Coordinates of C-alpha atoms in Angstrom, one line a residue:
X1 CA -60.2 25.4 132.0
X2 CA -58.9 22.0 133.3
X3 CA -59.9 20.0 136.3
X4 CA -56.1 18.7 137.4
X5 CA -57.1 15.1 139.0
X6 CA -54.6 13.8 140.9
X7 CA -56.2 10.1 142.5
X8 CA -55.9 6.9 140.2
X9 CA -57.9 7.0 137.0
X10 CA -60.6 5.1 138.4
X11 CA -61.9 7.0 141.6
X12 CA -60.9 10.2 139.6
X13 CA -63.5 9.3 137.0
X14 CA -65.7 8.9 139.4
X15 CA -65.5 11.9 140.8
X16 CA -65.6 14.0 137.2
X17 CA -68.8 11.9 137.3
X18 CA -70.6 13.6 140.0
X19 CA -69.8 17.0 139.1
X20 CA -72.3 19.0 137.5
X21 CA -73.9 18.6 133.2
X22 CA -72.9 22.9 133.2
X23 CA -70.1 22.6 135.0
X24 CA -68.7 19.5 132.7
X25 CA -68.9 21.1 130.2
X26 CA -66.7 24.3 130.6
X27 CA -63.8 22.4 132.4
X28 CA -61.5 20.0 130.7
X29 CA -60.4 17.0 133.0
X30 CA -56.6 16.4 133.5
X31 CA -55.8 12.7 135.1
X32 CA -51.9 12.8 136.6
X33 CA -52.8 10.4 139.6
X34 CA -49.8 11.3 141.7
X35 CA -49.9 8.0 144.0
X36 CA -50.3 4.9 142.4
X37 CA -51.7 2.0 145.0
X38 CA -49.5 -1.7 145.5
X39 CA -50.9 -4.5 147.3
X40 CA -48.7 -5.7 150.3
X41 CA -49.1 -9.7 151.2
X42 CA -51.5 -12.0 149.8
X43 CA -54.4 -12.8 153.0
X44 CA -54.9 -11.9 155.8
X45 CA -55.0 -13.6 158.9
X46 CA -58.3 -12.2 161.4
X47 CA -57.3 -14.8 164.1
X48 CA -60.0 -13.6 166.8
X49 CA -60.3 -10.1 164.9
X50 CA -64.2 -9.3 165.9
X51 CA -64.5 -6.3 163.9
X52 CA -62.5 -4.6 161.3
X53 CA -61.9 -0.7 160.8
X54 CA -61.0 0.9 157.5
X55 CA -59.6 4.5 157.3
X56 CA -59.2 5.0 153.3
X57 CA -61.6 3.8 150.4
X58 CA -58.1 2.4 149.1
X59 CA -57.9 0.3 152.4
X60 CA -61.3 -1.6 151.1
X61 CA -59.6 -1.9 147.8
X62 CA -57.0 -3.5 148.6
X63 CA -58.4 -5.8 151.8
X64 CA -61.2 -7.3 149.3
X65 CA -58.2 -8.3 146.8
X66 CA -56.5 -9.9 149.1
X67 CA -59.6 -11.4 151.7
X68 CA -62.2 -13.3 151.0
X69 CA -64.6 -13.7 154.0
X70 CA -66.9 -10.9 154.5
X71 CA -68.5 -11.9 158.1
X72 CA -66.7 -8.9 160.1
X73 CA -68.0 -5.4 160.8
X74 CA -67.0 -2.8 159.7
X75 CA -65.8 0.2 161.7
X76 CA -65.2 3.2 158.5
X77 CA -64.0 6.7 158.2
X78 CA -65.9 8.8 156.1
X79 CA -69.6 8.4 154.0
X80 CA -67.1 6.9 151.3
X81 CA -65.3 4.7 152.7
X82 CA -68.1 3.0 154.3
X83 CA -69.9 2.7 150.8
X84 CA -66.9 1.1 149.7
X85 CA -66.8 -1.6 152.3
X86 CA -70.1 -2.0 151.8
X87 CA -70.5 -2.8 147.9
X88 CA -67.7 -4.9 148.6
X89 CA -69.9 -7.2 150.4
X90 CA -68.8 -6.4 154.3
X91 CA -72.0 -5.2 157.0
X92 CA -70.2 -1.5 156.9
X93 CA -71.1 1.7 159.6
X94 CA -69.5 4.7 159.6
X95 CA -67.9 5.9 162.7
X96 CA -66.3 8.9 162.0
X97 CA -65.6 11.5 159.6
X98 CA -62.1 12.0 160.2
X99 CA -59.3 9.5 162.3
X100 CA -59.7 11.0 165.4
X101 CA -63.8 11.3 165.3
X102 CA -63.6 7.3 164.0
X103 CA -61.7 6.9 167.6
X104 CA -64.1 8.5 169.5
X105 CA -66.8 6.9 167.9
X106 CA -65.2 3.5 169.0
X107 CA -64.5 4.5 172.4
X108 CA -68.8 5.3 173.0
X109 CA -69.3 2.6 171.1
X110 CA -67.9 0.0 172.8
X111 CA -67.4 -2.6 170.4
X112 CA -66.4 -6.4 171.1
X113 CA -62.1 -6.8 170.8
X114 CA -60.0 -7.3 169.1
X115 CA -60.3 -4.7 166.2
X116 CA -58.1 -5.0 163.0
X117 CA -57.2 -1.8 161.2
X118 CA -56.7 -2.4 157.7
X119 CA -54.2 0.0 156.3
X120 CA -51.7 2.0 154.0
X121 CA -47.9 2.3 154.9
X122 CA -48.2 6.1 154.9
X123 CA -51.1 6.0 157.2
X124 CA -51.5 9.4 159.7
X125 CA -52.8 8.4 163.0
X126 CA -52.4 6.0 165.3
X127 CA -55.5 4.5 164.9
X128 CA -54.3 0.9 166.4
X129 CA -52.3 2.0 169.5
X130 CA -54.6 4.9 170.6
X131 CA -57.8 2.6 171.0
X132 CA -55.6 -0.1 172.6
X133 CA -53.8 2.4 175.0
X134 CA -57.7 3.4 175.8
X135 CA -58.4 0.5 177.0
X136 CA -59.5 -1.3 173.1
X137 CA -57.2 -4.1 172.1
X138 CA -56.6 -3.0 168.3
X139 CA -54.2 -5.0 166.0
X140 CA -53.4 -3.2 162.7
X141 CA -51.5 -4.6 159.4
X142 CA -50.7 -3.0 155.7
X143 CA -52.4 -4.5 153.0
X144 CA -50.9 -1.4 150.5
X145 CA -48.1 1.1 149.5
X146 CA -48.2 4.1 147.7
X147 CA -45.4 4.9 144.9
X148 CA -44.9 9.0 144.1
X149 CA -45.8 9.2 140.4
X150 CA -44.3 12.4 138.6
X151 CA -46.5 14.1 136.7
X152 CA -48.2 13.8 133.3
X153 CA -47.0 16.2 130.1
X154 CA -50.5 17.0 129.5
X155 CA -50.4 18.2 133.7
X156 CA -47.5 20.0 132.9
X157 CA -48.6 21.6 129.7
X158 CA -51.4 22.9 132.0
X159 CA -50.0 24.1 134.7
X160 CA -47.1 25.6 132.3
X161 CA -50.7 27.6 130.0
X162 CA -52.5 30.1 130.8
X163 CA -56.0 28.9 131.2
X164 CA -57.1 28.1 134.4
X165 CA -56.6 25.1 136.7
X166 CA -58.3 23.9 138.8
X167 CA -57.6 20.5 141.4
X168 CA -58.9 18.6 144.1
X169 CA -56.8 17.3 146.4
X170 CA -57.8 14.6 148.6
X171 CA -55.0 14.0 151.1
X172 CA -51.6 15.2 153.0
X173 CA -49.6 13.2 151.1
X174 CA -50.9 14.2 147.9
X175 CA -50.5 17.5 148.6
X176 CA -47.3 17.2 149.2
X177 CA -46.2 15.4 146.6
X178 CA -48.2 18.0 144.5
X179 CA -46.2 21.3 146.3
X180 CA -42.9 19.4 145.8
X181 CA -43.7 18.6 141.8
X182 CA -46.0 22.0 140.6
X183 CA -44.6 25.0 139.9
X184 CA -47.4 26.4 138.5
X185 CA -48.1 29.5 135.9
X186 CA -51.4 29.4 135.1
X187 CA -53.9 30.7 137.6
X188 CA -54.0 28.4 140.2
X189 CA -57.1 27.2 142.3
X190 CA -56.9 24.4 144.8
X191 CA -59.8 22.6 146.2
X192 CA -58.5 20.6 149.6
X193 CA -60.2 17.7 151.4
X194 CA -59.2 19.2 155.1
X195 CA -57.2 21.3 156.7
X196 CA -54.5 18.7 156.8
X197 CA -54.6 18.2 153.4
X198 CA -53.9 22.6 152.8
X199 CA -51.8 23.0 155.2
X200 CA -48.4 21.7 152.0
X201 CA -50.4 23.0 149.5
X202 CA -49.9 27.3 151.2
X203 CA -45.8 27.2 149.4
X204 CA -47.7 27.5 146.1
X205 CA -48.9 30.8 145.2
X206 CA -52.7 29.9 144.1
X207 CA -55.1 31.9 143.5
X208 CA -57.2 30.1 145.6
X209 CA -57.3 27.5 147.7
X210 CA -60.9 25.8 149.4
X211 CA -61.0 23.3 153.0
X212 CA -64.2 21.3 151.9
X213 CA -66.4 22.3 154.9
X214 CA -66.1 17.5 155.9
X215 CA -63.9 15.1 154.5
X216 CA -66.3 13.7 152.0
X217 CA -66.5 13.0 148.0
X218 CA -70.5 15.3 147.8
X219 CA -68.1 18.3 150.3
X220 CA -65.3 18.3 147.6
X221 CA -67.5 19.0 144.6
X222 CA -68.6 21.4 146.1
X223 CA -65.7 23.3 147.1
X224 CA -64.9 22.4 142.8
X225 CA -67.6 23.6 141.8
X226 CA -67.2 27.4 143.9
X227 CA -63.9 27.1 142.6
X228 CA -65.3 27.0 138.8
X229 CA -67.6 29.8 139.1
X230 CA -64.7 31.5 140.3
X231 CA -62.7 31.5 137.6
X232 CA -65.8 32.2 135.3
X233 CA -65.7 35.6 136.9
X234 CA -62.2 36.5 136.6
X235 CA -62.0 35.5 133.6
X236 CA -64.7 37.0 132.8
X237 CA -67.0 34.0 131.4
X238 CA -70.5 33.6 131.2
X239 CA -71.0 32.6 134.4
X240 CA -69.7 36.6 135.0
X241 CA -73.1 37.7 134.7

């Protein structure tokens, strides 16, 4: 069966490496990134900022490429983003597993402000505006944008075949692009990072749409591995017994 990875290539390869060895042995990865990350601007003027907010690993990676200072504390969404910020040299803590949870967490913590949200052009959730309205002054700066990409020929071929295709989808924007592009012939099983990611996928004729229990990479690995087992049972593979 195929594992169709729609994240940027490096992130996709890291995700595949997280899968258990038995699962890796029965899947063939197909890499077809649907978004291309492009930096916006050449520097970030933090001014009187007292802390940074990151709501994605892409934001961390973009900021790390256009900023040299690492002296400000960071408040992050999710464990993966927190780990990414730490690896880039920031003192980072997870403030919540979603944008809404981060807002609630920061309002409880009340860190010294103003804060600066470094985000993508198409980010969802008005983090800076909401925090400011609720008394925690927060500005925002777009540090990257995401250009939509078509499916690769390899992905189109897999989706048009007879072998099951499992596709983990990690963001609402990727989900919308996937739903717009895909007309599956192959049995399609989808793992969605959250309910918001799953919503655009409803229009597809998928055999299964499994929503991760938490919006993080470990939960997505679990969701994908359960879909692999489901596909093996349907196909009468070694897991069927």
